[in-house]
Coordinates of C-alpha atoms and ligand atoms in Angstrom, one line a residue:
M1 CA 204.9 260.4 74.3
I2 CA 207.1 262.8 72.3
T3 CA 208.6 265.6 74.4
T4 CA 209.0 268.7 72.1
L5 CA 210.6 271.7 72.6
I6 CA 209.6 275.0 70.9
T7 CA 211.6 278.4 71.4
G8 CA 210.1 281.5 70.2
A9 CA 206.6 279.8 70.9
N10 CA 204.9 283.2 70.7
G11 CA 206.6 284.0 67.3
E12 CA 204.6 283.6 63.8
I13 CA 205.9 280.1 63.3
G14 CA 205.6 279.1 66.8
H15 CA 201.8 280.0 66.6
S16 CA 201.2 277.8 63.8
L17 CA 203.5 275.1 64.7
L18 CA 201.7 275.1 68.3
E19 CA 198.3 274.8 67.0
T20 CA 199.1 271.8 64.5
L21 CA 201.2 269.8 67.1
S22 CA 198.7 270.3 69.9
S23 CA 196.2 268.5 67.6
Q24 CA 198.6 265.4 67.5
P25 CA 198.2 262.7 70.6
D26 CA 201.0 261.6 73.0
R27 CA 202.8 264.9 72.7
K28 CA 204.1 267.0 75.6
I29 CA 204.9 270.5 74.6
I30 CA 207.6 272.8 76.4
A31 CA 207.5 276.3 75.1
L32 CA 209.9 278.9 75.9
D33 CA 209.5 282.7 74.9
L34 CA 210.5 286.1 76.3
A35 CA 206.8 287.0 76.9
P36 CA 203.9 285.3 78.5
L37 CA 201.8 283.2 76.3
G38 CA 198.3 284.3 75.3
D39 CA 195.5 282.1 76.6
A40 CA 195.0 280.8 73.2
L41 CA 198.6 279.5 73.2
A42 CA 198.9 278.4 76.7
R43 CA 196.1 275.8 76.4
H44 CA 198.4 273.9 74.1
V45 CA 201.3 273.7 76.2
H46 CA 202.3 271.5 79.1
V47 CA 205.2 273.5 80.7
H48 CA 205.9 277.3 80.0
V49 CA 209.3 278.5 80.4
Q50 CA 209.3 282.3 80.1
G51 CA 213.1 284.0 79.5
D52 CA 215.7 284.3 77.3
V53 CA 217.1 281.6 75.2
S54 CA 220.7 282.7 76.0
D55 CA 220.3 282.6 79.9
P56 CA 222.0 279.8 81.2
N57 CA 219.4 279.6 84.0
V58 CA 216.8 279.2 81.6
V59 CA 218.4 276.3 79.6
A60 CA 219.2 274.8 82.9
Q61 CA 215.5 274.7 83.7
L62 CA 214.7 273.4 80.3
D63 CA 217.5 270.7 80.4
Q64 CA 215.4 269.1 83.4
H65 CA 213.2 267.4 80.7
D66 CA 213.9 264.6 78.7
I67 CA 213.5 266.2 75.3
D68 CA 213.0 264.2 72.2
E69 CA 212.6 267.2 69.4
I70 CA 213.7 270.8 69.5
Y71 CA 212.0 273.5 67.1
H72 CA 214.4 276.4 67.8
L73 CA 212.5 279.4 66.4
A74 CA 213.8 281.9 68.8
A75 CA 215.6 284.6 66.9
L76 CA 216.2 288.3 66.0
L77 CA 215.2 288.5 62.3
S78 CA 216.9 290.7 59.8
T79 CA 216.0 294.3 60.4
S80 CA 216.1 294.2 64.0
S81 CA 219.6 292.4 63.8
E82 CA 220.7 295.3 61.6
K83 CA 219.8 297.7 64.7
N84 CA 221.1 295.4 67.6
P85 CA 224.0 293.5 66.1
E86 CA 225.3 292.4 69.6
G87 CA 222.1 291.6 70.5
A88 CA 221.3 289.2 67.6
H89 CA 224.8 287.4 68.2
N90 CA 223.8 286.8 71.5
V91 CA 220.3 285.2 70.7
N92 CA 220.8 283.9 67.3
V93 CA 224.4 282.4 68.0
N94 CA 224.9 282.1 71.7
G95 CA 221.3 281.0 72.2
T96 CA 221.7 278.4 69.5
M97 CA 225.1 277.1 71.0
G98 CA 223.5 276.8 74.4
L99 CA 220.7 274.7 73.1
L100 CA 222.9 272.3 71.1
M101 CA 225.2 271.6 74.1
M102 CA 221.9 270.8 76.0
A103 CA 220.5 268.8 73.3
R104 CA 223.9 266.9 73.4
R105 CA 223.8 266.7 77.1
I106 CA 220.1 265.1 76.9
G107 CA 220.8 262.8 74.0
T108 CA 223.8 261.4 76.1
R109 CA 221.7 260.9 79.2
T110 CA 218.5 259.2 77.5
G111 CA 220.8 257.3 75.0
K112 CA 218.4 258.9 72.2
A113 CA 219.3 261.2 69.4
V114 CA 217.7 264.7 70.3
K115 CA 216.2 266.0 66.8
F116 CA 217.2 269.8 66.4
L117 CA 215.1 271.6 63.9
F118 CA 216.5 274.9 63.0
P119 CA 214.9 277.4 60.6
S120 CA 217.5 279.1 58.6
T121 CA 216.8 281.6 55.9
I122 CA 217.2 282.9 52.4
A123 CA 219.1 285.8 54.3
V124 CA 222.3 283.3 54.1
Y125 CA 222.8 284.4 50.4
G126 CA 224.6 287.5 49.6
M127 CA 224.2 288.7 45.9
K128 CA 226.9 291.6 45.3
S129 CA 224.4 293.4 42.6
I130 CA 221.1 292.9 40.7
E131 CA 223.0 291.4 37.9
E132 CA 224.4 288.7 39.9
K133 CA 221.1 288.2 41.5
N134 CA 219.2 288.0 38.1
N135 CA 222.0 285.6 36.5
A136 CA 222.1 283.5 39.7
G137 CA 218.3 282.2 39.2
A138 CA 217.3 279.5 41.6
V139 CA 220.2 279.3 44.1
T140 CA 221.2 275.7 45.3
E141 CA 222.5 275.4 49.0
F142 CA 226.0 275.8 48.3
E143 CA 226.5 279.0 46.3
H144 CA 226.5 282.7 47.1
L145 CA 226.9 281.9 50.5
Q146 CA 228.2 285.5 51.5
P147 CA 225.5 287.1 53.5
T148 CA 225.6 290.8 53.9
T149 CA 223.4 291.1 57.1
M150 CA 224.2 290.1 60.7
Y151 CA 221.4 288.1 60.8
G152 CA 222.3 286.1 57.7
I153 CA 226.0 285.6 59.2
N154 CA 224.7 284.1 62.4
K155 CA 222.3 281.6 60.5
V156 CA 224.9 280.5 58.2
Y157 CA 227.4 280.0 61.1
C158 CA 224.7 278.1 63.1
E159 CA 224.0 275.8 60.2
Q160 CA 227.6 274.9 60.1
L161 CA 227.7 274.7 63.9
G162 CA 224.6 272.4 64.1
A163 CA 226.0 270.1 61.4
Y164 CA 229.5 270.0 63.2
M165 CA 228.2 269.3 66.4
S166 CA 225.7 266.5 65.1
D167 CA 228.5 264.7 62.7
R168 CA 231.3 265.0 64.9
F169 CA 231.3 266.4 68.1
G170 CA 227.9 264.9 69.3
Q171 CA 229.4 261.4 68.4
L172 CA 232.9 261.3 69.3
T173 CA 232.3 262.5 72.9
D174 CA 229.4 260.0 73.8
E175 CA 230.8 257.1 75.5
R176 CA 228.6 254.5 73.9
G177 CA 229.3 255.7 70.5
A178 CA 225.5 256.4 69.8
K179 CA 224.4 259.4 67.9
V180 CA 223.0 261.9 70.6
L181 CA 222.4 265.0 68.2
D182 CA 220.4 264.8 65.0
F183 CA 220.5 268.4 63.6
R184 CA 218.5 269.6 60.6
A185 CA 217.8 272.8 59.1
L186 CA 215.7 274.6 56.6
R187 CA 216.2 277.8 54.4
F188 CA 212.8 279.3 55.0
P189 CA 212.0 282.3 52.3
G190 CA 209.7 285.0 53.5
L191 CA 206.6 283.7 55.5
I192 CA 203.2 284.9 54.8
S193 CA 200.7 284.1 57.8
A194 CA 196.8 285.0 57.3
T195 CA 196.5 285.2 61.3
T196 CA 199.6 287.2 62.3
V197 CA 201.8 290.1 61.0
P198 CA 205.7 289.7 61.4
T199 CA 207.9 292.0 63.1
G200 CA 211.6 292.9 62.8
G201 CA 212.1 291.0 59.3
T202 CA 212.8 292.5 56.0
S203 CA 210.3 290.3 53.8
D204 CA 207.8 292.0 56.2
Y205 CA 206.5 294.0 53.0
A206 CA 204.6 291.2 51.7
P207 CA 202.4 290.5 54.8
E208 CA 202.4 293.9 55.6
M209 CA 200.7 294.8 52.3
I210 CA 198.3 292.1 52.5
H211 CA 197.3 292.8 56.1
A212 CA 197.0 296.4 55.5
A213 CA 194.5 296.0 52.6
A214 CA 192.5 293.5 54.5
Q215 CA 191.8 296.4 57.3
G216 CA 191.3 299.0 54.5
K217 CA 194.5 300.7 55.4
A218 CA 197.0 302.4 52.9
Y219 CA 200.4 300.9 52.7
A220 CA 203.7 302.3 51.7
C221 CA 205.9 299.5 50.5
F222 CA 209.5 299.9 51.7
V223 CA 211.0 298.1 48.7
R224 CA 211.0 299.0 44.8
P225 CA 207.9 297.3 42.8
D226 CA 210.6 295.2 40.9
A227 CA 212.0 293.8 44.3
R228 CA 211.8 289.9 44.1
I229 CA 212.8 287.2 46.6
P230 CA 211.0 283.7 47.5
F231 CA 207.8 283.7 49.5
M232 CA 205.7 280.8 51.3
A233 CA 202.5 280.6 52.9
M234 CA 202.7 279.5 56.6
P235 CA 200.9 276.3 56.5
D236 CA 203.4 275.1 54.1
G237 CA 206.3 276.3 56.3
V238 CA 205.0 274.4 59.3
K239 CA 204.5 271.3 56.9
A240 CA 208.2 271.7 55.9
L241 CA 209.3 271.4 59.6
L242 CA 207.0 268.5 60.4
D243 CA 208.0 266.7 57.1
L244 CA 211.6 267.4 57.6
A245 CA 211.5 266.1 61.3
A246 CA 209.7 263.0 60.1
A247 CA 212.1 262.3 57.6
P248 CA 214.3 258.9 58.1
M249 CA 217.9 260.0 58.8
E250 CA 219.1 257.4 56.2
N251 CA 217.4 259.5 53.5
L252 CA 218.8 262.7 54.1
T253 CA 222.1 263.5 52.2
Q254 CA 222.6 267.0 53.6
R255 CA 222.0 268.8 57.0
V256 CA 220.7 271.9 55.5
Y257 CA 217.8 272.3 52.7
N258 CA 216.2 275.0 50.8
I259 CA 212.5 275.0 50.4
G260 CA 210.5 277.1 47.7
A261 CA 207.1 277.8 46.7
F262 CA 206.7 281.0 44.8
S263 CA 208.9 284.0 43.9
P264 CA 206.9 287.3 43.2
S265 CA 208.1 290.8 42.8
A266 CA 206.6 293.4 45.0
E267 CA 204.3 294.7 42.2
E268 CA 203.1 291.0 41.5
I269 CA 202.0 290.7 45.1
A270 CA 200.5 294.4 45.0
V271 CA 198.3 293.3 42.0
K272 CA 197.2 290.3 43.7
V273 CA 196.2 292.2 46.5
K274 CA 194.5 294.7 44.5
S275 CA 192.5 292.2 42.8
A276 CA 191.4 290.8 46.3
F277 CA 190.9 294.2 47.9
P278 CA 190.1 296.7 44.8
S279 CA 190.2 299.5 46.9
A280 CA 193.6 298.7 48.3
E281 CA 195.9 302.0 48.4
I282 CA 199.5 300.7 47.8
T283 CA 202.5 303.3 47.1
Y284 CA 206.3 302.5 47.1
A285 CA 208.7 304.3 49.4
P286 CA 211.7 302.3 49.2
H287 CA 214.2 302.5 52.3
P288 CA 217.7 302.4 51.4
Q289 CA 218.9 299.8 53.9
R290 CA 216.0 297.5 53.6
Q291 CA 216.1 297.5 49.9
A292 CA 219.7 296.8 49.9
I293 CA 219.0 293.8 52.1
V294 CA 216.4 292.3 49.7
D295 CA 218.3 293.1 46.9
S296 CA 221.3 290.7 48.5
W297 CA 219.2 287.9 48.7
C298 CA 218.5 285.5 45.9
G299 CA 215.4 285.7 43.6
D300 CA 214.5 282.0 44.0
V301 CA 215.7 278.9 45.4
N302 CA 216.4 275.4 44.0
D303 CA 214.9 272.9 46.2
S304 CA 215.4 269.7 44.5
A305 CA 217.3 268.2 47.2
A306 CA 214.4 268.5 49.7
R307 CA 212.1 267.2 46.9
R308 CA 214.4 264.1 46.3
D309 CA 215.5 263.4 50.1
W310 CA 212.3 263.8 52.1
G311 CA 209.4 264.6 49.2
W312 CA 209.2 268.2 49.8
T313 CA 206.5 269.9 47.6
P314 CA 204.4 273.1 48.7
D315 CA 200.6 272.8 48.9
F316 CA 200.2 276.5 47.9
D317 CA 201.6 278.1 45.0
M318 CA 200.7 282.0 44.8
E319 CA 197.5 281.5 43.4
R320 CA 196.2 279.1 46.0
A321 CA 198.0 280.9 48.9
F322 CA 196.0 284.2 47.9
N323 CA 192.7 282.3 46.9
E324 CA 192.5 279.4 49.3
Y325 CA 194.6 280.2 52.3
L326 CA 195.0 284.0 52.9
M327 CA 192.1 285.9 51.4
P328 CA 189.4 283.7 53.1
I329 CA 191.2 283.6 56.6
I330 CA 192.2 287.1 56.6
S331 CA 188.8 288.7 55.9
Q332 CA 187.4 286.9 58.8
V333 CA 190.1 287.8 61.2
Y334 CA 189.5 291.6 60.4
A335 CA 185.9 291.0 60.3
G336 CA 186.0 289.7 63.8
Ligands
LIG401 C1 213.6 288.3 57.6 O1 212.9 288.9 56.8 O2 214.3 288.5 58.2 C2 212.9 286.7 57.7 C3 213.7 285.9 56.8 C4 213.6 285.9 55.4 O3 214.5 285.2 57.3 N1 211.5 286.9 57.3

């Protein structure tokens, strides 16, 4: 039996991950979220803790379980974090630190390394100008790490915190010399789900545009037509988390991995949306702050380390994401 904790279980990735994990045998799932879980999610979960990940009382409740792996998805996304930087720091940094300490305690108690899967983001990159962004091309994990947002700063720090705790602190303080914490991070692009719409992110214009068109609603895109960042279909995001979790430790040459799928401009997304929904009404009303955030993120990622170390390859390029995942499912969602 594998005991798995999912924080932020009610969020977009949480929904898809829970559905996928629940079909696997011998899994005890503990879900943490601020909000109650809907009936559809609750039936996949063995223990539901409702509360804030940065609350020590909540962590104390979770600590009672001998957890084998943690998918720490709870976070304030980029636009929400700009509006509430202190709250973002509390959830994104203090919440992560509390869970890392808990993982270390559990690993020490059980004598087994707790796997800690951390979704990081392309928000860790910080391009100073469009020229720098265009010249950078597909960035590796180690360049342009000067984020301009609270969220990006929180995430790049927690990547390093997790790596440090895992490589040094986790081992040195365990009397048996055993490894007690196994931290692994993925830098996610903007994720697009057919069944849920994100809130509080800055890559939200792509899913918002698609879901608006599917409902016959007009959409004013909050970035310029030429804005370009990497995106990925949600099933590939979940696959990446599970594949990284399953990779043998000895194959991993780094703690943090880029993963890529496709990198369209907002206009290229709009063209695809209009070909699927010919009556879609899409206009552009760039929001200065949100546009600046998207301009600061990379236009593409180099994910060759993930491909080499744990066999990462996306199932969905843009064509397949639209034709075989988004369009068939989204039409059903709104028809229902
Ligand atoms: C956001 O827009 O904040 C997120 C992200 C790219 O990490 N979707």
